[in-house]
Coordinates of C-alpha atoms in Angstrom, one line a residue:
M18 CA -7.2 -74.7 -8.5
D19 CA -6.4 -72.2 -11.3
T20 CA -9.9 -71.7 -11.9
D21 CA -10.8 -70.3 -8.5
L22 CA -8.1 -67.5 -8.6
I23 CA -9.3 -64.3 -9.9
S24 CA -7.5 -62.2 -12.6
S25 CA -5.7 -59.1 -12.2
D26 CA -7.9 -57.1 -14.0
E27 CA -10.9 -58.3 -11.2
E28 CA -8.4 -57.6 -8.6
D29 CA -7.8 -53.8 -10.1
Y30 CA -11.6 -53.4 -10.2
L31 CA -12.2 -54.8 -6.6
D32 CA -9.3 -52.1 -5.3
L33 CA -11.6 -49.0 -6.9
L34 CA -14.7 -50.7 -5.3
L35 CA -13.0 -50.3 -2.0
Q36 CA -11.8 -46.8 -2.6
D37 CA -15.0 -45.3 -3.9
G38 CA -17.2 -47.1 -1.5
D39 CA -20.2 -47.0 -3.6
I40 CA -22.5 -49.8 -4.1
V41 CA -22.1 -50.7 -8.2
D42 CA -24.7 -53.4 -9.8
D43 CA -22.9 -56.4 -11.0
T44 CA -24.2 -56.1 -14.1
E45 CA -22.5 -52.8 -14.5
S46 CA -19.7 -53.0 -16.9
Y47 CA -16.2 -51.7 -15.3
T48 CA -13.0 -50.5 -17.0
T49 CA -9.4 -51.3 -16.1
E50 CA -6.8 -48.9 -15.0
Q51 CA -4.9 -49.3 -18.4
E52 CA -8.1 -48.7 -20.8
V53 CA -9.0 -45.3 -18.4
F54 CA -6.0 -43.8 -18.9
S55 CA -5.6 -44.7 -22.6
S56 CA -9.1 -43.1 -23.0
Q57 CA -8.1 -39.8 -21.2
D58 CA -8.2 -37.6 -24.7
S59 CA -11.6 -38.8 -25.5
S60 CA -14.3 -36.8 -23.7
Q61 CA -17.2 -38.5 -25.3
S62 CA -16.4 -41.9 -23.7
L63 CA -16.0 -40.2 -20.2
Y64 CA -19.6 -39.5 -20.4
G65 CA -20.7 -43.0 -20.7
D66 CA -18.8 -44.3 -18.0
T67 CA -19.3 -43.3 -14.1
L68 CA -16.4 -45.1 -12.8
A69 CA -14.0 -43.6 -15.7
K70 CA -15.5 -40.2 -15.0
N71 CA -14.4 -40.3 -11.4
I72 CA -11.0 -41.2 -11.7
Y73 CA -10.2 -39.4 -14.8
W74 CA -7.5 -36.9 -15.6
K75 CA -4.6 -35.4 -17.4
D76 CA -1.2 -35.1 -15.5
E77 CA 2.4 -34.6 -16.1
N78 CA 2.5 -38.2 -18.1
T79 CA 0.0 -36.4 -20.4
L80 CA 2.0 -33.9 -22.5
D81 CA 0.5 -30.5 -23.2
D82 CA 1.7 -30.0 -26.7
S83 CA -1.3 -27.5 -27.1
A84 CA 0.4 -24.3 -25.0
P85 CA 0.8 -21.2 -27.1
D86 CA 4.6 -20.2 -28.3
P87 CA 6.3 -18.3 -25.8
R88 CA 7.3 -15.7 -28.6
T89 CA 3.4 -15.0 -29.6
N90 CA 3.1 -13.6 -26.4
A91 CA 6.4 -12.2 -25.3
F92 CA 6.2 -9.0 -23.1
K93 CA 7.2 -5.7 -25.1
P94 CA 6.5 -2.7 -22.8
K95 CA 6.2 0.8 -24.3
K96 CA 8.2 2.0 -21.5
P97 CA 11.3 0.4 -19.6
P98 CA 10.0 -1.1 -16.6
G99 CA 10.6 0.8 -13.1
F100 CA 11.6 4.0 -12.2
Q101 CA 11.4 6.2 -15.4
F102 CA 14.8 7.9 -15.4
A103 CA 14.3 9.3 -18.8
N104 CA 11.8 11.9 -17.6
F105 CA 14.9 13.6 -15.8
T106 CA 18.2 15.5 -16.9
R107 CA 21.4 14.2 -15.3
K108 CA 21.5 17.3 -13.0
Q109 CA 18.1 16.5 -11.5
L110 CA 19.0 13.4 -11.0
Q111 CA 22.4 14.3 -9.2
G112 CA 20.3 16.7 -7.0
L113 CA 18.2 13.3 -5.5
K114 CA 20.6 12.6 -2.1
S115 CA 17.7 12.2 0.4
P116 CA 14.5 10.5 0.9
A117 CA 12.9 13.7 1.2
D118 CA 13.9 14.3 -2.1
F119 CA 12.1 11.5 -3.6
F120 CA 9.1 11.7 -1.5
K121 CA 9.1 15.5 -3.3
L122 CA 9.2 14.0 -6.7
F123 CA 5.4 12.7 -5.8
C124 CA 4.5 15.4 -3.3
T125 CA 4.9 18.1 -5.6
V126 CA 5.2 21.9 -5.0
E127 CA 1.7 22.5 -7.1
L128 CA 0.0 19.9 -4.8
L129 CA 1.5 21.6 -1.8
T130 CA 0.1 25.1 -3.3
Q131 CA -3.5 23.6 -4.0
I132 CA -3.9 22.1 -0.4
C133 CA -2.5 25.7 1.0
I134 CA -5.1 27.7 -1.3
A135 CA -8.3 25.5 -0.2
T136 CA -7.2 25.3 3.4
N137 CA -6.8 29.0 4.1
N138 CA -10.1 29.6 1.7
Q139 CA -12.0 27.1 4.2
A140 CA -10.3 28.7 7.3
R141 CA -11.7 32.0 6.2
T142 CA -14.7 30.7 5.2
L143 CA -15.5 29.1 8.7
I144 CA -14.0 32.1 10.7
S145 CA -15.9 34.9 9.1
A146 CA -19.2 32.8 9.8
G147 CA -17.8 32.6 13.7
M148 CA -16.8 29.3 13.6
C149 CA -13.5 27.7 15.1
T150 CA -12.5 31.1 16.5
S151 CA -10.2 29.6 19.0
Y152 CA -7.7 28.7 16.1
T153 CA -7.1 32.3 15.5
S154 CA -4.4 34.8 16.3
N155 CA -5.6 38.0 17.3
G156 CA -8.9 37.4 15.8
A157 CA -7.5 36.2 12.2
W158 CA -6.8 33.1 10.7
E159 CA -2.7 32.9 9.9
L160 CA -2.3 32.1 6.5
L161 CA -1.0 28.3 5.9
T162 CA 2.6 28.4 3.6
V163 CA 4.0 25.5 2.1
N164 CA 6.8 25.2 4.2
E165 CA 4.5 25.2 7.0
L166 CA 2.4 22.7 5.2
L167 CA 5.8 20.4 4.9
R168 CA 6.4 20.5 8.5
F169 CA 2.4 19.4 9.3
L170 CA 2.9 16.4 6.9
G171 CA 6.4 15.7 8.7
I172 CA 5.0 15.4 11.9
V173 CA 2.0 13.2 10.4
I174 CA 4.8 10.9 9.2
Y175 CA 6.6 11.1 12.6
M176 CA 3.2 10.1 14.0
S177 CA 3.1 6.9 11.7
V178 CA 6.7 5.7 13.1
V179 CA 6.0 6.9 16.8
K180 CA 2.6 5.8 17.8
L181 CA 1.3 7.2 21.1
S182 CA -2.2 6.5 22.7
T183 CA -3.6 10.3 21.7
V184 CA -2.7 13.3 19.7
D185 CA -1.9 15.3 22.9
K186 CA 0.8 12.9 24.4
Y187 CA 3.1 14.2 21.3
W188 CA 2.9 17.6 23.2
S189 CA 2.8 16.5 26.6
S190 CA 5.6 17.9 29.2
D191 CA 5.3 15.1 31.1
V192 CA 9.1 13.7 31.3
L193 CA 7.9 10.3 29.9
Y194 CA 7.5 12.3 26.6
K195 CA 10.0 15.0 27.0
S196 CA 12.1 14.2 24.0
C197 CA 9.5 14.1 21.4
P198 CA 10.5 16.6 19.1
V199 CA 7.0 17.5 17.8
R200 CA 6.4 20.4 20.6
D201 CA 9.6 22.4 19.2
V202 CA 8.4 22.1 15.4
M203 CA 4.7 23.4 15.8
S204 CA 2.0 24.3 18.5
K205 CA -0.7 21.8 19.1
K206 CA -2.8 24.4 18.7
R207 CA -1.6 25.1 15.3
F208 CA -1.4 21.6 14.5
L209 CA -5.0 21.1 15.2
A210 CA -6.0 24.1 13.6
I211 CA -4.4 22.9 10.4
L212 CA -5.9 19.6 10.6
S213 CA -9.1 21.0 11.5
F214 CA -9.3 23.2 8.2
I215 CA -7.3 21.2 5.7
Q216 CA -8.7 21.3 2.5
V217 CA -8.1 20.0 -1.0
T218 CA -10.8 21.7 -2.8
S219 CA -11.8 25.3 -2.0
P220 CA -15.3 25.7 -0.9
A221 CA -16.4 27.3 -3.9
E222 CA -15.5 24.9 -6.2
V223 CA -16.9 21.9 -4.7
D224 CA -19.4 19.7 -6.8
K225 CA -22.3 18.3 -4.5
G226 CA -22.9 16.0 -7.3
D227 CA -19.5 14.1 -7.2
K228 CA -19.1 12.3 -4.0
L229 CA -15.3 12.2 -4.1
T230 CA -15.3 16.3 -4.6
R231 CA -13.2 17.3 -1.7
M232 CA -10.8 14.8 -2.8
R233 CA -10.6 14.4 -6.2
Y234 CA -7.6 16.7 -7.3
L235 CA -5.7 14.6 -4.5
L236 CA -6.8 11.5 -5.7
D237 CA -6.3 12.3 -9.4
H238 CA -2.9 14.0 -8.6
V239 CA -1.5 10.5 -7.0
K240 CA -2.5 8.5 -9.7
E241 CA -1.1 10.5 -12.5
I242 CA 2.1 11.3 -11.1
S243 CA 2.6 7.6 -9.8
Q244 CA 2.0 6.5 -13.7
R245 CA 4.6 9.1 -14.9
L246 CA 7.5 8.3 -12.6
Y247 CA 7.1 4.5 -12.6
F248 CA 6.2 1.5 -15.2
P249 CA 5.4 -1.6 -13.9
H250 CA 7.4 -4.8 -14.3
K251 CA 5.7 -7.7 -16.5
D252 CA 3.7 -9.3 -13.9
I253 CA 1.0 -7.4 -12.2
S254 CA -2.0 -8.2 -9.7
V255 CA -5.5 -6.5 -9.1
D256 CA -7.2 -6.8 -5.6
E257 CA -9.0 -4.6 -3.1
R258 CA -7.8 -2.4 -0.3
M259 CA -9.4 -1.8 2.9
V260 CA -8.9 2.1 4.1
A261 CA -10.3 1.5 7.8
S262 CA -12.9 3.7 9.3
T263 CA -16.2 3.3 11.3
H264 CA -17.9 6.7 9.9
K265 CA -21.2 6.9 9.3
Y266 CA -21.9 9.8 7.2
S267 CA -20.5 8.8 3.6
G268 CA -22.8 6.5 2.3
I269 CA -19.8 4.9 0.9
R270 CA -18.3 2.8 3.8
Q271 CA -18.1 -1.0 3.0
F272 CA -18.6 -4.0 5.3
I273 CA -16.6 -7.2 4.9
K274 CA -17.3 -9.9 7.3
D275 CA -14.3 -12.2 6.8
K276 CA -11.4 -9.6 6.4
P277 CA -9.1 -8.3 8.8
I278 CA -10.2 -5.1 8.1
R279 CA -14.1 -5.3 8.1
F280 CA -15.2 -1.4 8.0
G281 CA -14.0 1.3 6.0
I282 CA -13.3 2.8 2.1
K283 CA -12.6 0.1 -0.3
L284 CA -10.0 0.9 -3.4
W285 CA -9.5 -1.3 -6.1
V286 CA -5.8 -1.4 -6.8
L287 CA -3.2 -2.4 -9.7
A288 CA 0.3 -2.8 -8.2
C289 CA 3.3 -4.5 -9.6
S290 CA 3.8 -7.7 -8.0
V291 CA 7.8 -7.2 -8.2
T292 CA 8.1 -4.6 -6.2
G293 CA 4.5 -3.7 -4.7
Y294 CA 4.3 -0.5 -6.5
T295 CA 0.6 1.4 -6.6
W296 CA 0.5 2.0 -10.3
N297 CA -3.6 2.6 -10.7
F298 CA -6.4 2.7 -8.1
F299 CA -9.7 4.1 -7.8
V300 CA -12.6 4.5 -5.0
Y301 CA -15.2 1.8 -5.2
L302 CA -18.5 4.0 -4.6
G303 CA -20.8 1.3 -3.9
K304 CA -23.2 -0.5 -6.5
K305 CA -25.5 2.5 -6.8
R306 CA -22.7 5.0 -7.5
T307 CA -20.2 2.6 -9.7
N308 CA -20.5 2.9 -13.4
I309 CA -20.6 -0.7 -14.6
V310 CA -19.6 -1.2 -18.4
D311 CA -21.8 -4.2 -18.9
K312 CA -24.1 -5.4 -16.3
S313 CA -24.5 -8.8 -17.7
K314 CA -20.4 -9.1 -17.6
G315 CA -20.2 -7.9 -13.6
L316 CA -18.4 -5.7 -11.3
A317 CA -15.3 -7.5 -11.6
F318 CA -14.9 -7.3 -15.1
T319 CA -15.8 -3.1 -14.9
V320 CA -12.8 -3.0 -12.4
V321 CA -10.1 -4.9 -14.2
T322 CA -10.7 -3.4 -17.5
T323 CA -10.6 0.1 -15.8
L324 CA -7.3 -0.8 -14.1
C325 CA -5.8 -2.3 -17.1
E326 CA -6.8 -0.4 -20.0
K327 CA -3.5 2.0 -20.1
L328 CA -1.7 -1.4 -20.2
Y329 CA -3.3 -3.0 -23.2
G330 CA -1.1 -4.5 -25.8
Q331 CA 1.8 -4.7 -24.0
G332 CA 1.9 -8.4 -22.9
F333 CA 1.3 -8.0 -19.2
R334 CA 0.4 -10.9 -16.9
L335 CA -2.2 -10.4 -14.6
Y336 CA -2.8 -12.3 -11.5
V337 CA -6.2 -12.4 -9.8
D338 CA -8.0 -14.3 -7.1
S339 CA -11.4 -15.9 -7.5
F340 CA -13.5 -12.8 -7.1
Y341 CA -12.5 -11.4 -10.8
T342 CA -11.8 -14.6 -12.6
T343 CA -14.4 -15.1 -15.5
L344 CA -14.0 -16.6 -19.0
R345 CA -15.6 -13.3 -20.3
L346 CA -13.1 -11.4 -18.8
A347 CA -9.8 -13.4 -19.8
I348 CA -11.1 -13.9 -23.6
D349 CA -12.0 -9.7 -23.4
L350 CA -8.2 -9.3 -21.9
L351 CA -6.5 -12.0 -24.4
T352 CA -7.6 -10.1 -27.2
N353 CA -5.7 -6.9 -25.8
K354 CA -2.8 -8.9 -25.0
V355 CA -3.2 -9.0 -21.3
Y356 CA -2.9 -12.3 -20.0
L357 CA -4.9 -13.5 -17.1
I358 CA -3.8 -16.5 -14.3
G359 CA -6.5 -16.5 -12.2
A360 CA -8.2 -18.7 -9.5
I361 CA -11.7 -20.1 -10.1
R362 CA -14.3 -20.5 -8.1
S363 CA -16.1 -24.2 -7.8
N364 CA -19.5 -22.4 -8.8
S365 CA -17.7 -20.2 -11.6
T366 CA -18.7 -20.2 -15.2
A367 CA -15.1 -20.6 -16.0
M368 CA -15.0 -24.0 -14.0
P369 CA -14.7 -26.2 -17.4
L370 CA -17.9 -28.8 -17.7
V371 CA -15.3 -31.8 -17.3
F372 CA -14.2 -30.8 -13.9
K373 CA -17.6 -30.0 -12.8
Q374 CA -18.9 -33.4 -14.1
S375 CA -16.0 -35.4 -12.1
V376 CA -16.3 -33.8 -8.8
D377 CA -15.5 -36.9 -7.3
W378 CA -12.0 -36.6 -8.4
S379 CA -10.7 -35.1 -5.0
K380 CA -11.9 -37.7 -3.0
L381 CA -9.9 -40.5 -5.1
V382 CA -6.5 -38.7 -5.2
S383 CA -3.6 -37.7 -2.5
R384 CA -2.4 -34.6 -1.9
G385 CA -0.2 -33.3 -4.4
D386 CA -1.8 -35.1 -7.3
F387 CA -3.1 -32.8 -10.0
R388 CA -5.1 -33.0 -13.4
W389 CA -5.5 -30.4 -16.2
H390 CA -7.6 -29.8 -19.5
R391 CA -7.3 -27.6 -22.2
E392 CA -10.2 -25.9 -23.7
G393 CA -9.6 -23.0 -26.6
S394 CA -6.9 -20.8 -25.5
F395 CA -6.9 -21.7 -22.0
V396 CA -5.6 -24.3 -19.9
F397 CA -7.6 -25.3 -16.6
I398 CA -5.5 -27.1 -13.4
Q399 CA -6.9 -28.6 -10.9
W400 CA -4.3 -29.5 -7.8
K401 CA -5.0 -31.2 -4.6
D402 CA -3.7 -29.5 -1.4
C403 CA -5.4 -29.0 1.8
K404 CA -8.3 -28.5 -0.5
T405 CA -8.8 -28.4 -4.2
V406 CA -7.3 -25.5 -5.9
T407 CA -8.5 -24.5 -9.7
L408 CA -6.7 -22.1 -11.9
M409 CA -6.9 -21.0 -15.4
S410 CA -4.1 -19.7 -17.5
P411 CA -3.5 -18.5 -21.2
L412 CA 0.2 -19.0 -20.9
H413 CA 1.1 -22.1 -18.9
K414 CA 1.4 -25.9 -20.1
G415 CA -1.0 -27.9 -18.2
S416 CA 1.7 -31.2 -17.8
D417 CA 4.5 -28.4 -16.4
V418 CA 5.2 -29.6 -13.0
T419 CA 7.7 -28.7 -9.9
S420 CA 7.3 -29.6 -6.3
C421 CA 6.8 -27.8 -2.9
F422 CA 7.0 -29.2 0.7
R423 CA 3.9 -29.9 2.9
T424 CA 3.6 -31.1 6.2
I425 CA 1.5 -34.4 5.7
S426 CA 0.1 -36.5 8.3
N427 CA 0.7 -40.3 8.7
R428 CA -0.5 -43.0 11.3
S429 CA 2.2 -42.3 13.7
A430 CA 3.5 -38.5 13.1
W431 CA 3.3 -35.5 11.0
K432 CA 6.3 -35.2 8.2
R433 CA 7.4 -32.7 6.0
Q434 CA 7.1 -34.2 2.4
N435 CA 7.9 -33.2 -1.1
V436 CA 5.1 -33.3 -3.3
K437 CA 4.1 -32.3 -6.7
Q438 CA 2.8 -28.8 -7.8
P439 CA 1.9 -27.6 -11.1
Q440 CA 4.0 -24.9 -12.4
V441 CA 1.3 -22.5 -12.8
I442 CA 0.3 -23.0 -8.8
H443 CA 3.7 -22.1 -8.3
D444 CA 4.0 -18.9 -10.3
Y445 CA 0.7 -17.9 -8.8
N446 CA 1.9 -18.2 -5.6
V447 CA 4.9 -16.2 -6.1
I448 CA 3.5 -13.3 -7.9
M449 CA 0.1 -13.1 -6.5
G450 CA 1.2 -11.4 -3.8
G451 CA 1.8 -7.6 -5.4
V452 CA -1.2 -6.0 -3.7
D453 CA -0.4 -7.7 -0.4
L454 CA 3.0 -6.4 -0.6
S455 CA 1.7 -2.9 -1.1
N456 CA -1.0 -3.1 1.6
Q457 CA 2.0 -4.7 4.0
Y458 CA 4.0 -1.3 3.6
L459 CA 0.8 0.8 3.9
N460 CA -0.5 -0.8 7.1
K461 CA 2.6 -1.5 8.9
Y462 CA 3.1 2.6 9.4
S463 CA -0.3 4.2 8.6
S464 CA -0.6 8.0 8.8
Y465 CA -4.2 8.0 9.7
I466 CA -5.4 10.4 12.3
R467 CA -9.1 10.2 13.1
T468 CA -11.0 13.4 13.0
Q469 CA -14.9 14.3 13.6
N470 CA -17.5 14.8 10.7
H471 CA -14.6 14.8 8.1
W472 CA -15.2 11.4 7.0
W473 CA -13.4 12.1 3.3
K474 CA -10.1 12.8 5.4
V475 CA -10.2 9.1 5.7
L476 CA -8.6 9.0 2.4
F477 CA -6.5 11.9 2.6
F478 CA -3.8 10.4 4.6
P479 CA -3.5 7.0 3.0
C480 CA -3.1 9.3 -0.5
F481 CA 0.3 10.8 1.2
D482 CA 1.1 7.0 2.4
I483 CA 0.8 5.6 -0.8
M484 CA 3.3 8.7 -2.1
V485 CA 5.5 7.9 0.7
V486 CA 5.7 3.9 0.0
N487 CA 6.0 4.5 -3.6
S488 CA 9.0 7.2 -3.1
Y489 CA 10.4 4.5 -1.1
I490 CA 10.7 1.8 -3.7
V491 CA 12.0 4.4 -6.0
F492 CA 14.5 5.2 -4.0
Q493 CA 15.5 1.5 -3.4
E494 CA 15.7 1.1 -7.3
F495 CA 17.5 4.6 -7.2
I496 CA 20.7 3.4 -4.9
G497 CA 20.8 0.2 -6.9
K498 CA 21.6 1.9 -10.1
Y499 CA 23.2 5.2 -8.7
P500 CA 25.1 3.4 -5.5
A501 CA 28.0 6.3 -6.1
Q502 CA 25.9 9.0 -5.4
F503 CA 25.4 7.5 -1.9
E504 CA 28.8 6.0 -1.2
N505 CA 29.3 8.6 1.6
T506 CA 26.1 8.1 3.4
T507 CA 26.2 5.3 6.2
F508 CA 22.7 4.3 6.4
V509 CA 21.8 3.1 2.6
S510 CA 22.9 -0.6 3.6
R511 CA 20.4 -0.8 6.4
F512 CA 17.7 1.4 5.1
G513 CA 14.3 0.0 5.3
Q514 CA 10.8 1.7 5.3
L515 CA 10.9 2.8 8.8
E516 CA 14.4 4.3 8.4
F517 CA 13.2 6.1 5.2
R518 CA 10.1 7.3 6.9
E519 CA 12.5 8.7 9.7
S520 CA 14.7 10.6 7.6
I521 CA 11.3 12.2 5.7
A522 CA 10.0 13.3 8.9
S523 CA 13.2 14.7 10.3
E524 CA 14.0 16.7 7.0
L525 CA 10.2 17.9 6.8
M526 CA 10.2 19.0 10.4
N527 CA 13.5 21.1 10.1
I528 CA 14.7 19.2 13.3
G529 CA 17.6 21.1 14.6
R530 CA 17.3 23.6 11.3
P531 CA 14.2 26.2 12.1
S532 CA 13.3 27.4 8.6
V533 CA 14.2 31.2 7.6
E534 CA 10.5 32.0 7.3
N535 CA 9.9 31.3 11.0
I536 CA 12.6 33.4 12.2
V537 CA 12.1 36.4 9.8
V538 CA 8.5 36.5 9.6
K539 CA 7.1 35.3 12.7
H540 CA 9.3 36.2 15.0
M541 CA 10.3 39.7 15.1
P542 CA 12.2 41.8 18.0
S543 CA 10.3 45.0 19.6
F544 CA 11.2 46.8 22.4
L545 CA 10.4 47.4 26.1
S546 CA 10.1 50.7 28.2
I547 CA 12.1 49.1 30.8
R548 CA 15.2 46.8 30.8
K549 CA 14.9 43.2 31.7
D550 CA 17.5 40.3 32.0
C551 CA 18.6 38.5 28.9
V552 CA 16.5 34.8 29.0
Y553 CA 19.5 33.2 26.5
C554 CA 22.4 34.5 28.2
N555 CA 21.1 33.2 32.1
A556 CA 19.8 29.7 30.5
K557 CA 22.9 29.2 28.4
V558 CA 25.4 29.8 31.9
S559 CA 23.3 27.8 34.1
M560 CA 23.2 25.0 31.8
D561 CA 27.1 25.0 32.0
G562 CA 27.1 25.9 35.5
L563 CA 28.8 29.2 35.8
P564 CA 27.9 32.5 37.3
S565 CA 25.0 34.7 35.3
P566 CA 26.5 37.9 33.6
S567 CA 24.9 41.0 33.9
H568 CA 23.2 41.7 30.8
K569 CA 20.2 43.5 30.9
V570 CA 18.3 44.6 27.5
F571 CA 15.5 46.5 26.0
S572 CA 14.9 44.0 22.9
V573 CA 12.1 41.2 22.9
C574 CA 10.9 38.4 20.9
N575 CA 7.0 39.7 20.0
T576 CA 6.4 35.9 19.7
C577 CA 8.0 34.0 22.5
N578 CA 7.9 37.1 24.7
V579 CA 11.3 36.8 26.3
P580 CA 14.0 39.7 26.5
L581 CA 16.8 38.6 24.2
C582 CA 20.4 40.3 23.6
C583 CA 20.0 42.0 20.0
S584 CA 23.2 43.7 19.1
A585 CA 26.5 43.3 17.1
T586 CA 28.3 42.3 19.7
R587 CA 25.6 39.8 21.4
N588 CA 22.7 38.2 19.2
C589 CA 21.0 36.3 21.6
F590 CA 18.1 36.4 19.3
Y591 CA 19.3 34.6 16.2
N592 CA 20.9 32.0 19.3
W593 CA 17.5 31.5 20.8
H594 CA 15.6 30.5 17.9
T595 CA 18.3 28.1 16.4
E596 CA 19.2 26.2 19.4
V597 CA 16.2 24.2 20.1
N598 CA 17.9 22.8 23.1
I599 CA 18.0 26.3 24.8
Q600 CA 14.3 26.4 24.2
T601 CA 13.7 23.2 26.0
Y602 CA 15.6 24.0 28.9
V603 CA 13.6 27.3 29.5
S604 CA 10.4 25.6 29.0
Q605 CA 11.2 22.7 31.5
N606 CA 13.0 25.1 34.1
G607 CA 11.9 28.5 33.9
K608 CA 12.9 31.5 32.9
F609 CA 16.2 32.4 35.5
K610 CA 17.0 35.8 36.3
K611 CA 20.3 37.3 37.1
R612 CA 22.3 35.7 39.8
K613 CA 25.5 37.2 41.9
L614 CA 28.6 36.4 40.5
E615 CA 30.5 33.9 42.9
T616 CA 33.3 35.2 44.9

């Protein structure tokens, strides 16, 4: 009877046949499970045995003792990571008391002055040619000043928070929009005039050979100031960012089929994975205009090395997706002490040969299983999740494992189970989202305003968005280090990006605090030949339900065209220009004539 029974080795072999489903010749030799695992370290035996090749892997049971000593790849930054407090004196730091102060660290007076000069030159050039004359005042262009440009930017930031269907709605007198503060800050005509003429580069300085000549100064400024004020933490990531636009005239518009934003201008971005701070970026000009360092190494090599060049030799950990991961790039970065951890495509040259020759591995394993392989300075890990995921790393151990929860289906129902996960996969999922986090900040409150025939303005507003988001990240770090400086401020505990933008917009627009420039320069008193009722006096008592006094005056504001008292005893001229609610009341109800005193 015993001779009719099969051995345990034969039972194992039959089980393997049932799992594989392939027909195997009876004369073909087979390998027992014990022999397979004992031959894991021999790549030569793998290639001679088809069955072993299909089920070969190293997992947590095989210790990876060839990983580098962590002391050899320690993170040694040239500057302390985070906001560069050392660039400021104690008095300057004490002066940072509001979100607008942090925004102005990035949006400097030098940048604003350059934009004002270029905009005024552009306006004069077009108006002298007989174009856009509807935006003139008495046939001449009213010069744009730094304070007025700040109010313009405040309105743009306000529009990023309060979305209306059209720009005209912000100045609508309809009851639905009467609470909008924009109409009290700047007239619609003036806003559209600035929007139409706004420039970064004066017409005489435009270089037609440079596709980004009209934006070059602003792009360089944003990169330079972002790198001066902040230094990234150990973990960084590189990815693309699309600025949505359907313009047709630039020649650099990109189309990406499977992305949320399919049409637009592409930016290559390096961001701090810890905070989402945009530290470096450049605009992609297309294959023909992009200067590729080495065509044999590809576009991804040029993108990553260009963005990371200033971070060489400091031990940064760079996380990238499968588009950027190549063996040449990983080796080049490793020699410069930047450690690339990236996903690998199945057809990539970075994929190890031992993984390519045993592609049936994924069919034999269940969810959570993984295998690893070390070649040279890199370890390659392949993990079975919903699909097979492959990563490479010069730092991690292939045998290090953690766990994660996955919803797995069995015959009866879906159940949430704890499955194995390689440590490198866990770190990649946690850290890779640096650019994604930055994109979330930018896309949630984008400041883009569509304009005609000016495709380069597609980049103008996102540059200011980058400065707003970066200043918000710096602000969060600052209040964490100096909480006493904001102890009397109630908003700090609940301050998100929304409140941060609201505060910037409010301060830049000077809501409730009209600028001195507007009062002194633009609004000057003139005198009539006959006396008229003071509009402020009549509106004030009408709001309070009181009888109107008998105040007739010769003085009138030459800009507002309203009679106002202007004397030592009654300075209605000043009150009219500082109390926005009175102006709103008069615009809604009209100018009130004198009413008789009630008896």
